[in-house]
Short mmCIF file of C-alpha atoms in Angstrom, two decimals:
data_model
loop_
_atom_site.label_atom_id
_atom_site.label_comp_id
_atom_site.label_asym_id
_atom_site.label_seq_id
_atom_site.Cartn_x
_atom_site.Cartn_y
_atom_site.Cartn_z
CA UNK A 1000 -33.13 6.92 34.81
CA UNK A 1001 -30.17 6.14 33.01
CA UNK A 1002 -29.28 8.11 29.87
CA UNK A 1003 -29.30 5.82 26.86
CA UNK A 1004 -26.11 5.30 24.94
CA UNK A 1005 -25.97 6.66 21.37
CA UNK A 1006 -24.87 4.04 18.76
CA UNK A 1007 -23.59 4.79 15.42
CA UNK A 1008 -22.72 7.65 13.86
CA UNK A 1009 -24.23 11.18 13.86
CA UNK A 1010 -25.35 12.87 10.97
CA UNK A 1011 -22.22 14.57 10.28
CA UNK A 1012 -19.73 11.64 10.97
CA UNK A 1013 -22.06 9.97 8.74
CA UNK A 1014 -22.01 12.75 5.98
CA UNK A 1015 -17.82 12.56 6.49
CA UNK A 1016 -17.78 9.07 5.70
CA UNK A 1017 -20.35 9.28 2.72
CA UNK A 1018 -17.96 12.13 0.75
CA UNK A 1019 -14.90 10.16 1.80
CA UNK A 1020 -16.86 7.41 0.34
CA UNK A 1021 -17.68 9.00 -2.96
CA UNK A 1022 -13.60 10.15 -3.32
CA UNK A 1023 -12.56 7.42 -3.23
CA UNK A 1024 -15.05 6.30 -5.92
CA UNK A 1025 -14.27 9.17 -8.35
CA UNK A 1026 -10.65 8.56 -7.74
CA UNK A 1027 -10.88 4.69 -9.16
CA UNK A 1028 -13.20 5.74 -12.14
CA UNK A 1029 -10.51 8.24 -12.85
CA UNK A 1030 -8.07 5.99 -13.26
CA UNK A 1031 -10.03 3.27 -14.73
CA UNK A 1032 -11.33 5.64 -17.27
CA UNK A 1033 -7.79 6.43 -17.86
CA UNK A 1034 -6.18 3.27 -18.35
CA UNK A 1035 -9.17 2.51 -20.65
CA UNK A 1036 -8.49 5.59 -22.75
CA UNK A 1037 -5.22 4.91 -23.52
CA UNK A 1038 -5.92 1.20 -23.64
CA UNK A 1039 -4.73 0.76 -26.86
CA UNK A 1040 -1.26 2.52 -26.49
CA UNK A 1041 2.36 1.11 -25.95
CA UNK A 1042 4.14 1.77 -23.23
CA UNK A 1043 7.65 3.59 -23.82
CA UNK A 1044 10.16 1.73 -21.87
CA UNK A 1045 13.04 2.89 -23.27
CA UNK A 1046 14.16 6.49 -21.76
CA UNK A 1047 17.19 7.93 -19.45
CA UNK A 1048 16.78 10.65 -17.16
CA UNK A 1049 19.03 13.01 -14.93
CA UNK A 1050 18.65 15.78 -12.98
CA UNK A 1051 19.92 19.28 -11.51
CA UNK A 1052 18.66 21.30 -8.96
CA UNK A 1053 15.59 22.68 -10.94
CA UNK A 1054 14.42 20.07 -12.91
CA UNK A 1055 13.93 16.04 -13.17
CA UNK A 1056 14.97 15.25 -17.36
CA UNK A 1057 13.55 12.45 -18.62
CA UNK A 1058 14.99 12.02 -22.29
CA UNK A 1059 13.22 9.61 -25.31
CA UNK A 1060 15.26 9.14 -28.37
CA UNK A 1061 12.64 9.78 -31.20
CA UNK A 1062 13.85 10.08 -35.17
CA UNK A 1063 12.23 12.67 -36.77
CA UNK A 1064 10.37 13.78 -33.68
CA UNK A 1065 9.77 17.59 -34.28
CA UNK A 1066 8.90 17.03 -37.59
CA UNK A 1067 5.85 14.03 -36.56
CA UNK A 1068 4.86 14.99 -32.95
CA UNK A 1069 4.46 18.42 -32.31
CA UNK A 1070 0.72 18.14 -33.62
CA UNK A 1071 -0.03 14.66 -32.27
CA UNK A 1072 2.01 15.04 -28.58
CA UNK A 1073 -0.38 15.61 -25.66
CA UNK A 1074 0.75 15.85 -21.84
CA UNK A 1075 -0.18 15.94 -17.88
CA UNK A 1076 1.83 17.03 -15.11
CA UNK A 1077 -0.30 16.85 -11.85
CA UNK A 1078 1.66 16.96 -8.38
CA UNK A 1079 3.10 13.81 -7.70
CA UNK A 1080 2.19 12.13 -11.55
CA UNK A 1081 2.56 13.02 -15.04
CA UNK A 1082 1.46 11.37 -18.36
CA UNK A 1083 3.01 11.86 -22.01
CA UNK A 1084 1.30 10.26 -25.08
CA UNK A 1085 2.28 10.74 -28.45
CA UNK A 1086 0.72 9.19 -31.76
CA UNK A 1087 2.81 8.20 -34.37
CA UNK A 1088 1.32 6.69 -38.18
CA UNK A 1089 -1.75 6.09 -35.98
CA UNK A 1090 -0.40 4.25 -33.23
CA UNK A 1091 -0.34 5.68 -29.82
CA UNK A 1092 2.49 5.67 -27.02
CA UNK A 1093 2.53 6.37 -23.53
CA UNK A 1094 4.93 7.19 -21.05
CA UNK A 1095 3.22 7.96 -17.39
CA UNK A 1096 4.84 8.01 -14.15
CA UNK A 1097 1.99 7.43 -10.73
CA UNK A 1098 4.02 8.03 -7.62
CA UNK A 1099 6.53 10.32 -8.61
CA UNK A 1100 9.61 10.39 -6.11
CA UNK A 1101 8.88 13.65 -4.90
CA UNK A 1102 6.37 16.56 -5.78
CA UNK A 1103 6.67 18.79 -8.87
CA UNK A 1104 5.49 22.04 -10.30
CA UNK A 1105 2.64 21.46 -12.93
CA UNK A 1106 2.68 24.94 -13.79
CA UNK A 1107 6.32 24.96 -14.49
CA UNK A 1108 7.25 21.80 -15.98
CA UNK A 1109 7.04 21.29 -19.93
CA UNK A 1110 7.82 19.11 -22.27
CA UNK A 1111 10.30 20.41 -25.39
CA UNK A 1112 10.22 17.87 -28.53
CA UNK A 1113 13.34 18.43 -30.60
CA UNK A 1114 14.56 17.00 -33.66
CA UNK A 1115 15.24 13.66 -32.75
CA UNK A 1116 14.15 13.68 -29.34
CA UNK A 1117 11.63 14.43 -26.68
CA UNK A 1118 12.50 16.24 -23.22
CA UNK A 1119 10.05 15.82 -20.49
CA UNK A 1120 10.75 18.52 -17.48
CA UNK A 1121 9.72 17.97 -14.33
CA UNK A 1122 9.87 20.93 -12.14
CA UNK A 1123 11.13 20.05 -8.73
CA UNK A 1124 8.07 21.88 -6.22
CA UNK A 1125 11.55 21.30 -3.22
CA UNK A 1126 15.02 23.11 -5.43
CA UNK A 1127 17.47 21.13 -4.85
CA UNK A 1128 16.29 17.77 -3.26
CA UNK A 1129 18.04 14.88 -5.22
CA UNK A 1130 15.51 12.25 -6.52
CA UNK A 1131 16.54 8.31 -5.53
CA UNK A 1132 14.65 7.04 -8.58
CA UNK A 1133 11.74 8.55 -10.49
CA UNK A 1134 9.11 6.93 -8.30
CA UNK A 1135 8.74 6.81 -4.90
CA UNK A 1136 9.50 2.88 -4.59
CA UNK A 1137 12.94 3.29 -3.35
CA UNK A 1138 12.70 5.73 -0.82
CA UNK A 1139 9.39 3.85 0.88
CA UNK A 1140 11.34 1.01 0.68
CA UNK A 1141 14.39 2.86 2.62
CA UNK A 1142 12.21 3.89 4.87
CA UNK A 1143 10.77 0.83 5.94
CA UNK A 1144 13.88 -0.25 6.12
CA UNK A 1145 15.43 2.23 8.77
CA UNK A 1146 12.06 1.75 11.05
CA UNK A 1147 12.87 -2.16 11.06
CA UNK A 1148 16.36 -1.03 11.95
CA UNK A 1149 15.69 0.91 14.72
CA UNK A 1150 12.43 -0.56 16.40
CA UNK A 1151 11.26 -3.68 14.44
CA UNK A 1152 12.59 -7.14 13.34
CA UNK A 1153 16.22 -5.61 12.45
CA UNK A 1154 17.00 -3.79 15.59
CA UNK A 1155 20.37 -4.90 17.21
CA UNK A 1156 20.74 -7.13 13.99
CA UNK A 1157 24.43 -7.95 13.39
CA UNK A 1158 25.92 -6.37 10.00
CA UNK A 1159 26.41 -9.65 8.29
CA UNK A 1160 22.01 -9.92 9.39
CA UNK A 1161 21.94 -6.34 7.81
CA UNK A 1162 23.28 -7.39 4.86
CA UNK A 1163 21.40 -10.73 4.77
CA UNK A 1164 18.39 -8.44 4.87
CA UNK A 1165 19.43 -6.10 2.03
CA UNK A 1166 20.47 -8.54 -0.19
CA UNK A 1167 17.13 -10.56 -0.08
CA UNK A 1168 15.16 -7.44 -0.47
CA UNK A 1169 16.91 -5.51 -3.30
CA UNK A 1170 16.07 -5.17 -7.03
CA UNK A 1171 18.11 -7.61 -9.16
CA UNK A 1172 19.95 -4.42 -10.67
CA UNK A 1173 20.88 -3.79 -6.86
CA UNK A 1174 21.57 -7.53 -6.30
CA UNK A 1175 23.96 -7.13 -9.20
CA UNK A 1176 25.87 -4.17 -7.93
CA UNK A 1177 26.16 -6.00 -4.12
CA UNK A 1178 27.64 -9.07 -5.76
CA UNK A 1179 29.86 -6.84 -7.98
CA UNK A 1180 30.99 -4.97 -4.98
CA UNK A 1181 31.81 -8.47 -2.43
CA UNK A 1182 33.97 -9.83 -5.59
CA UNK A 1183 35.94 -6.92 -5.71
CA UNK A 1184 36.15 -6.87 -1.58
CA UNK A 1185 37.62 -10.85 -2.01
CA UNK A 1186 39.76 -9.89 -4.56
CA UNK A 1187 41.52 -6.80 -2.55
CA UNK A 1188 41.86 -9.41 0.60
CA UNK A 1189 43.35 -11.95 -1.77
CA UNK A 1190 45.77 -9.94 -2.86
CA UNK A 1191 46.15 -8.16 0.64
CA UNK A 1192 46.61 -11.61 1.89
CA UNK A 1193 49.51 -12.17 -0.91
CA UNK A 1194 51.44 -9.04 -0.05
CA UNK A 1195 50.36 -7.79 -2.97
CA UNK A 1196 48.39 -4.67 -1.52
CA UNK A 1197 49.20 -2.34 1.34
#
């Protein structure tokens, strides 16, 4: 007699899928229950940031900030995310980063809040790998971009196609610099074209 086939999963394929299941679960209450938590908070948008081998710097002009926040500021680093919220005169401000270019130290990063200023430092977990951005968003995006390039819609694409492609797919503060830089390009063969330029 013929065996009979099995169909669905076994117990343990089953289990696997139940825990992967419940993850995934925990992870959005997580988050939910964080953005509900802090609900009520305004985002910081206005911040610069550098780095150097060591560290990412993300700097916050704040008057008077050791004197109101070292009491009040609270902070998260996690691998690839970190959180800063500060209260202020009973309002509360956030500044929280998902995605983080590349992965940090928790252990080693800090934040330092200094007379009229707060420092957040992210510990690079990689010394010496250059960040493109402080998210990831950039360097997906690159990526993408080169596997198009060499075995999707781009491949053999001509350079004027290339650019085509960039152009319609870059941030406006990108689109800004790529118009910036075919002025000056027109301007150099203008002037090429005049004799003016060698």
């Amino acid at each position: 007699a013929e065996a009979k086939k099995k169909v669905g999963l076994t117990k343990a394929e089953l289990s696997k899928c139940q825990e992967e299941e419940r993850k995934r679960a925990q992870e959005q209450e997580s988050k939910w229950a964080e953005v509900d938590q802090f609900a009520g908070y305004q985002k910081v948008t206005k911040f610069a940031w550098d780095q150097s081998d060591k560290f990412v710097s993300i700097y916050i002009d704040w008057p008077e900030a050791a004197a109101k926040l070292t009491e009040t500021a609270s902070w998260d680093f996690q691998d690839r995310y970190f959180r800063l919220c500060v209260v202020e005169d009973g309002k509360g401000w956030i500044l929280a980063q998902r995605s983080l270019c590349k992965a940090i130290d928790p252990s080693t990063s800090k934040v330092n809040i200094k007379a009229d200023k707060i420092v957040v430092k992210l510990a690079k977990k990689a010394k010496g790998q250059t960040w493109s951005a402080l998210d990831d968003t950039k360097d997906k995006k690159e990526a993408e971009r080169k596997k198009r390039i060499e075995k999707g819609d781009l491949q053999g694409a001509s350079t004027q196609q290339l650019l085509a492609d960039m152009y319609a797919n870059c941030t406006d503060e990108e689109r800004e610099g790529l118009r910036e830089a075919m002025k000056k390009n027109r301007e150099y063969h203008d002037q090429k074209a005049k004799g003016l330029v060698d």
